[in-house]
Amino acid sequence: MPLSAFPRPERRLHVAVDAVEPAERGRQRGARLGEGLRAALDVYDRLFGLAEIPGATVRDDAHRALDAIDAFRPALREQIEGIARGAGVEPWRVAALNARTEILARGRAVPPGECSTVVRRVAAPGGGTTHLGVQTWDWHVELGSSWHTVDSAGGTHRYVGLTEHGILAKIGVNSAGLALHFNILGHRDDRAGGLPVHVLAALVLEEADDAAHAAALVRSAPLSSSGSFLLFDRTRAVLLDLSPEGVFEVPPLVGATHLRTNHFLSPRPARHEKTWLYQPDSGERYAFLRDRLDRAPAAGHDELLRLLVTGPGEPPVTCVPDPEAPLGRRWASLATVLLDPAERTARILDGTPAEHADRPWYTLRA
C-alpha cells in the first residue's frame, strides 16, 4: 500500500486563539473547528459503539471527567465548555473527546494506536548542550482529517503543537521552553473519573516553567488512567510513567537518551499492564529503536527523524494502515513531530516519517 494512500486534507487546519479568559479561548477554538469537530464526534461515536460502550455510559463518564477537571483546574473546564459553545455542541460531547482515552479503556474491541518517541541530549549550536525530541503520533486512520495544529495564547504560557479536534492539547512546546511528548499506556485499573491525560497535557503546556515544574504538576494531578509524558527543556529531560498506581520516573538510557513506545518501563505498574493491547509490538519497536540509537551518533533533528523511518520486515515505527482491516484496526502515523525547547519550536510533518520529503511540514514557534 502506498504511504500516501489514506485520506488527509490538502491543507491542515491551523487554530490560533488568544484570550485571557479561558472560556473565550475555548469559544474561539470551537468556532474554528465547526463541522470538523462534529465529524470527529461521529468517528468517536462509532469507536465507542465498536467497543460496546453504551451511549449513556459515555455521557456519564464525560460528566465525571468534567467534575474532576472542575475540582482540579476550573479554567480547563471553562475551555472545554467554551469549545462546545463555539462549535454548537453539548459540553459533555467535548468532554468525552478529552476523556476518550479513559472511556475507551472500558472496551477491548478497539485497541489503541501506537507511538514511538525519542528525546536526546545533543550539542547546542551556540555551545553547551540541549535536548531535541521526535515522535510519531499513530492513531486510527479514520481520524486522519480530525486533527489540527494549534497556537494557544492567553494562559500563563503560550503553547504550540498539534491536537485532535475538540481536545485541548496533546504534543507541543510552550513559551517558557518546556516541551511535551505524549504516549498512551495501558493499565488494568484504567478508568474514567480522574483528570483525563489529554487535559493534563494542556495543564502542563499552559502552566509549566520547565521540566521539573512540569513533573511536579503531573504528580499533583488526580489520575485514574495511564500514559507517558516525556517532559524536557534545554537542560533537563524527565520520562514519566503515569498510572492509577501513581507516577514513576524512568531513568534515561546511556548518553542521556530517552526512548518510549507503549509499554510501562517501571516495574510496579508493569505488573498490572494490559499486555494484550501493545505486546509484542511495543517491545519489538523499543528493542529495534534502542539498537538504532546505540549505533547512531547524537546529532540533530534530521538524524532523529531518520531513526523512525522503517519499512517492510521491520517493526512498524513508521505505521501504515492495512486497507483490508476494519474500523478500529487501521492505524497510521498521522503525524510526525519534532520539538526543540531551546528554540521553542514544533515542526510538524503531516504524515509518516517516511514521507518527510513529500508531505507538508508546519513550523510553529511559541
PDB file of N, CA and C in Angstrom, residues 146-196:
ATOM      1  N   SER A 146      -9.018  14.695  11.328  1.00  0.00           N
ATOM      2  CA  SER A 146      -9.628  15.264  12.537  1.00  0.00           C
ATOM      3  C   SER A 146      -8.610  15.754  13.550  1.00  0.00           C
ATOM      4  N   TRP A 147      -7.464  16.277  13.053  1.00  0.00           N
ATOM      5  CA  TRP A 147      -6.519  16.922  13.961  1.00  0.00           C
ATOM      6  C   TRP A 147      -6.048  18.224  13.328  1.00  0.00           C
ATOM      7  N   HIS A 148      -5.510  19.090  14.168  1.00  0.00           N
ATOM      8  CA  HIS A 148      -5.085  20.401  13.688  1.00  0.00           C
ATOM      9  C   HIS A 148      -3.833  20.849  14.432  1.00  0.00           C
ATOM     10  N   THR A 149      -3.135  21.803  13.852  1.00  0.00           N
ATOM     11  CA  THR A 149      -2.066  22.480  14.578  1.00  0.00           C
ATOM     12  C   THR A 149      -2.700  23.593  15.398  1.00  0.00           C
ATOM     13  N   VAL A 150      -2.078  23.891  16.549  1.00  0.00           N
ATOM     14  CA  VAL A 150      -2.690  24.833  17.481  1.00  0.00           C
ATOM     15  C   VAL A 150      -1.654  25.825  17.995  1.00  0.00           C
ATOM     16  N   ASP A 151      -2.101  27.039  18.207  1.00  0.00           N
ATOM     17  CA  ASP A 151      -1.309  28.100  18.842  1.00  0.00           C
ATOM     18  C   ASP A 151      -2.243  28.756  19.855  1.00  0.00           C
ATOM     19  N   SER A 152      -2.004  28.457  21.142  1.00  0.00           N
ATOM     20  CA  SER A 152      -2.902  28.923  22.198  1.00  0.00           C
ATOM     21  C   SER A 152      -2.195  29.926  23.084  1.00  0.00           C
ATOM     22  N   ALA A 153      -2.699  31.159  23.120  1.00  0.00           N
ATOM     23  CA  ALA A 153      -2.129  32.226  23.942  1.00  0.00           C
ATOM     24  C   ALA A 153      -3.197  32.784  24.862  1.00  0.00           C
ATOM     25  N   GLY A 154      -2.750  33.311  26.000  1.00  0.00           N
ATOM     26  CA  GLY A 154      -3.664  33.915  26.967  1.00  0.00           C
ATOM     27  C   GLY A 154      -3.568  33.293  28.330  1.00  0.00           C
ATOM     28  N   GLY A 155      -3.048  32.059  28.416  1.00  0.00           N
ATOM     29  CA  GLY A 155      -2.805  31.434  29.699  1.00  0.00           C
ATOM     30  C   GLY A 155      -1.457  31.880  30.261  1.00  0.00           C
ATOM     31  N   THR A 156      -0.966  31.182  31.248  1.00  0.00           N
ATOM     32  CA  THR A 156       0.329  31.535  31.829  1.00  0.00           C
ATOM     33  C   THR A 156       1.416  31.530  30.770  1.00  0.00           C
ATOM     34  N   HIS A 157       1.417  30.502  29.922  1.00  0.00           N
ATOM     35  CA  HIS A 157       2.364  30.406  28.820  1.00  0.00           C
ATOM     36  C   HIS A 157       1.608  30.139  27.528  1.00  0.00           C
ATOM     37  N   ARG A 158       2.115  30.695  26.458  1.00  0.00           N
ATOM     38  CA  ARG A 158       1.631  30.344  25.126  1.00  0.00           C
ATOM     39  C   ARG A 158       2.196  28.963  24.764  1.00  0.00           C
ATOM     40  N   TYR A 159       1.421  28.147  24.038  1.00  0.00           N
ATOM     41  CA  TYR A 159       1.972  26.890  23.563  1.00  0.00           C
ATOM     42  C   TYR A 159       1.520  26.610  22.141  1.00  0.00           C
ATOM     43  N   VAL A 160       2.339  25.829  21.448  1.00  0.00           N
ATOM     44  CA  VAL A 160       2.057  25.430  20.073  1.00  0.00           C
ATOM     45  C   VAL A 160       2.258  23.925  19.953  1.00  0.00           C
ATOM     46  N   GLY A 161       1.612  23.323  18.969  1.00  0.00           N
ATOM     47  CA  GLY A 161       1.768  21.893  18.752  1.00  0.00           C
ATOM     48  C   GLY A 161       0.626  21.358  17.916  1.00  0.00           C
ATOM     49  N   LEU A 162       0.273  20.100  18.174  1.00  0.00           N
ATOM     50  CA  LEU A 162      -0.866  19.507  17.478  1.00  0.00           C
ATOM     51  C   LEU A 162      -1.796  18.865  18.487  1.00  0.00           C
ATOM     52  N   THR A 163      -3.052  18.769  18.101  1.00  0.00           N
ATOM     53  CA  THR A 163      -4.032  18.053  18.907  1.00  0.00           C
ATOM     54  C   THR A 163      -5.196  17.652  18.014  1.00  0.00           C
ATOM     55  N   GLU A 164      -6.063  16.821  18.546  1.00  0.00           N
ATOM     56  CA  GLU A 164      -7.259  16.413  17.819  1.00  0.00           C
ATOM     57  C   GLU A 164      -8.344  17.471  17.970  1.00  0.00           C
ATOM     58  N   HIS A 165      -9.260  17.467  17.009  1.00  0.00           N
ATOM     59  CA  HIS A 165     -10.377  18.407  17.074  1.00  0.00           C
ATOM     60  C   HIS A 165     -11.137  18.208  18.381  1.00  0.00           C
ATOM     61  N   GLY A 166     -11.283  19.289  19.133  1.00  0.00           N
ATOM     62  CA  GLY A 166     -12.041  19.264  20.382  1.00  0.00           C
ATOM     63  C   GLY A 166     -11.221  18.945  21.610  1.00  0.00           C
ATOM     64  N   ILE A 167     -10.015  18.383  21.439  1.00  0.00           N
ATOM     65  CA  ILE A 167      -9.165  18.012  22.576  1.00  0.00           C
ATOM     66  C   ILE A 167      -8.202  19.156  22.868  1.00  0.00           C
ATOM     67  N   LEU A 168      -8.084  19.522  24.135  1.00  0.00           N
ATOM     68  CA  LEU A 168      -7.340  20.726  24.492  1.00  0.00           C
ATOM     69  C   LEU A 168      -5.895  20.685  24.037  1.00  0.00           C
ATOM     70  N   ALA A 169      -5.193  19.573  24.252  1.00  0.00           N
ATOM     71  CA  ALA A 169      -3.771  19.531  23.894  1.00  0.00           C
ATOM     72  C   ALA A 169      -3.320  18.091  23.780  1.00  0.00           C
ATOM     73  N   LYS A 170      -2.147  17.914  23.154  1.00  0.00           N
ATOM     74  CA  LYS A 170      -1.556  16.599  23.013  1.00  0.00           C
ATOM     75  C   LYS A 170      -0.036  16.735  23.072  1.00  0.00           C
ATOM     76  N   ILE A 171       0.598  17.164  22.000  1.00  0.00           N
ATOM     77  CA  ILE A 171       2.053  17.234  21.874  1.00  0.00           C
ATOM     78  C   ILE A 171       2.421  18.681  21.562  1.00  0.00           C
ATOM     79  N   GLY A 172       3.445  19.234  22.246  1.00  0.00           N
ATOM     80  CA  GLY A 172       3.803  20.605  21.929  1.00  0.00           C
ATOM     81  C   GLY A 172       4.910  21.161  22.792  1.00  0.00           C
ATOM     82  N   VAL A 173       5.118  22.470  22.637  1.00  0.00           N
ATOM     83  CA  VAL A 173       6.159  23.190  23.357  1.00  0.00           C
ATOM     84  C   VAL A 173       5.602  24.553  23.747  1.00  0.00           C
ATOM     85  N   ASN A 174       6.033  25.074  24.905  1.00  0.00           N
ATOM     86  CA  ASN A 174       5.485  26.363  25.336  1.00  0.00           C
ATOM     87  C   ASN A 174       6.535  27.470  25.317  1.00  0.00           C
ATOM     88  N   SER A 175       6.083  28.679  25.608  1.00  0.00           N
ATOM     89  CA  SER A 175       6.938  29.859  25.505  1.00  0.00           C
ATOM     90  C   SER A 175       7.990  29.934  26.597  1.00  0.00           C
ATOM     91  N   ALA A 176       7.882  29.090  27.626  1.00  0.00           N
ATOM     92  CA  ALA A 176       8.927  29.003  28.642  1.00  0.00           C
ATOM     93  C   ALA A 176      10.041  28.041  28.230  1.00  0.00           C
ATOM     94  N   GLY A 177       9.844  27.329  27.102  1.00  0.00           N
ATOM     95  CA  GLY A 177      10.840  26.370  26.658  1.00  0.00           C
ATOM     96  C   GLY A 177      10.645  24.994  27.260  1.00  0.00           C
ATOM     97  N   LEU A 178       9.410  24.632  27.566  1.00  0.00           N
ATOM     98  CA  LEU A 178       9.075  23.296  28.083  1.00  0.00           C
ATOM     99  C   LEU A 178       8.377  22.524  26.962  1.00  0.00           C
ATOM    100  N   ALA A 179       8.896  21.333  26.650  1.00  0.00           N
ATOM    101  CA  ALA A 179       8.345  20.509  25.579  1.00  0.00           C
ATOM    102  C   ALA A 179       7.719  19.250  26.153  1.00  0.00           C
ATOM    103  N   LEU A 180       6.711  18.729  25.465  1.00  0.00           N
ATOM    104  CA  LEU A 180       5.983  17.542  25.917  1.00  0.00           C
ATOM    105  C   LEU A 180       5.725  16.601  24.757  1.00  0.00           C
ATOM    106  N   HIS A 181       6.244  15.373  24.881  1.00  0.00           N
ATOM    107  CA  HIS A 181       5.836  14.253  24.032  1.00  0.00           C
ATOM    108  C   HIS A 181       4.929  13.353  24.862  1.00  0.00           C
ATOM    109  N   PHE A 182       3.968  12.703  24.190  1.00  0.00           N
ATOM    110  CA  PHE A 182       2.873  12.034  24.884  1.00  0.00           C
ATOM    111  C   PHE A 182       2.604  10.689  24.211  1.00  0.00           C
ATOM    112  N   ASN A 183       2.711   9.601  24.972  1.00  0.00           N
ATOM    113  CA  ASN A 183       2.362   8.259  24.501  1.00  0.00           C
ATOM    114  C   ASN A 183       1.302   7.663  25.432  1.00  0.00           C
ATOM    115  N   ILE A 184       0.515   6.752  24.898  1.00  0.00           N
ATOM    116  CA  ILE A 184      -0.502   6.072  25.703  1.00  0.00           C
ATOM    117  C   ILE A 184       0.036   4.725  26.194  1.00  0.00           C
ATOM    118  N   LEU A 185      -0.309   4.387  27.434  1.00  0.00           N
ATOM    119  CA  LEU A 185      -0.002   3.098  28.037  1.00  0.00           C
ATOM    120  C   LEU A 185      -1.320   2.448  28.474  1.00  0.00           C
ATOM    121  N   GLY A 186      -1.264   1.189  28.886  1.00  0.00           N
ATOM    122  CA  GLY A 186      -2.490   0.508  29.300  1.00  0.00           C
ATOM    123  C   GLY A 186      -2.329  -0.234  30.613  1.00  0.00           C
ATOM    124  N   HIS A 187      -3.116   0.142  31.615  1.00  0.00           N
ATOM    125  CA  HIS A 187      -3.099  -0.481  32.939  1.00  0.00           C
ATOM    126  C   HIS A 187      -4.478  -1.090  33.188  1.00  0.00           C
ATOM    127  N   ARG A 188      -4.518  -2.213  33.901  1.00  0.00           N
ATOM    128  CA  ARG A 188      -5.785  -2.911  34.121  1.00  0.00           C
ATOM    129  C   ARG A 188      -6.780  -2.102  34.943  1.00  0.00           C
ATOM    130  N   ASP A 189      -6.299  -1.106  35.695  1.00  0.00           N
ATOM    131  CA  ASP A 189      -7.199  -0.286  36.508  1.00  0.00           C
ATOM    132  C   ASP A 189      -7.564   1.036  35.843  1.00  0.00           C
ATOM    133  N   ASP A 190      -7.185   1.231  34.592  1.00  0.00           N
ATOM    134  CA  ASP A 190      -7.539   2.468  33.890  1.00  0.00           C
ATOM    135  C   ASP A 190      -9.052   2.648  33.876  1.00  0.00           C
ATOM    136  N   ARG A 191      -9.492   3.871  34.130  1.00  0.00           N
ATOM    137  CA  ARG A 191     -10.925   4.149  34.183  1.00  0.00           C
ATOM    138  C   ARG A 191     -11.143   5.660  34.104  1.00  0.00           C
ATOM    139  N   ALA A 192     -12.362   6.052  33.871  1.00  0.00           N
ATOM    140  CA  ALA A 192     -12.744   7.451  33.939  1.00  0.00           C
ATOM    141  C   ALA A 192     -12.941   7.853  35.393  1.00  0.00           C
ATOM    142  N   GLY A 193     -12.928   9.145  35.647  1.00  0.00           N
ATOM    143  CA  GLY A 193     -13.178   9.663  36.988  1.00  0.00           C
ATOM    144  C   GLY A 193     -12.086  10.557  37.511  1.00  0.00           C
ATOM    145  N   GLY A 194     -10.875  10.411  36.976  1.00  0.00           N
ATOM    146  CA  GLY A 194      -9.782  11.299  37.345  1.00  0.00           C
ATOM    147  C   GLY A 194      -9.598  12.380  36.292  1.00  0.00           C
ATOM    148  N   LEU A 195      -8.485  13.100  36.394  1.00  0.00           N
ATOM    149  CA  LEU A 195      -8.166  14.119  35.398  1.00  0.00           C
ATOM    150  C   LEU A 195      -7.739  13.407  34.115  1.00  0.00           C
ATOM    151  N   PRO A 196      -8.423  13.623  32.991  1.00  0.00           N
ATOM    152  CA  PRO A 196      -8.023  12.951  31.752  1.00  0.00           C
ATOM    153  C   PRO A 196      -6.595  13.321  31.349  1.00  0.00           C
TER     154      PRO A 196
END
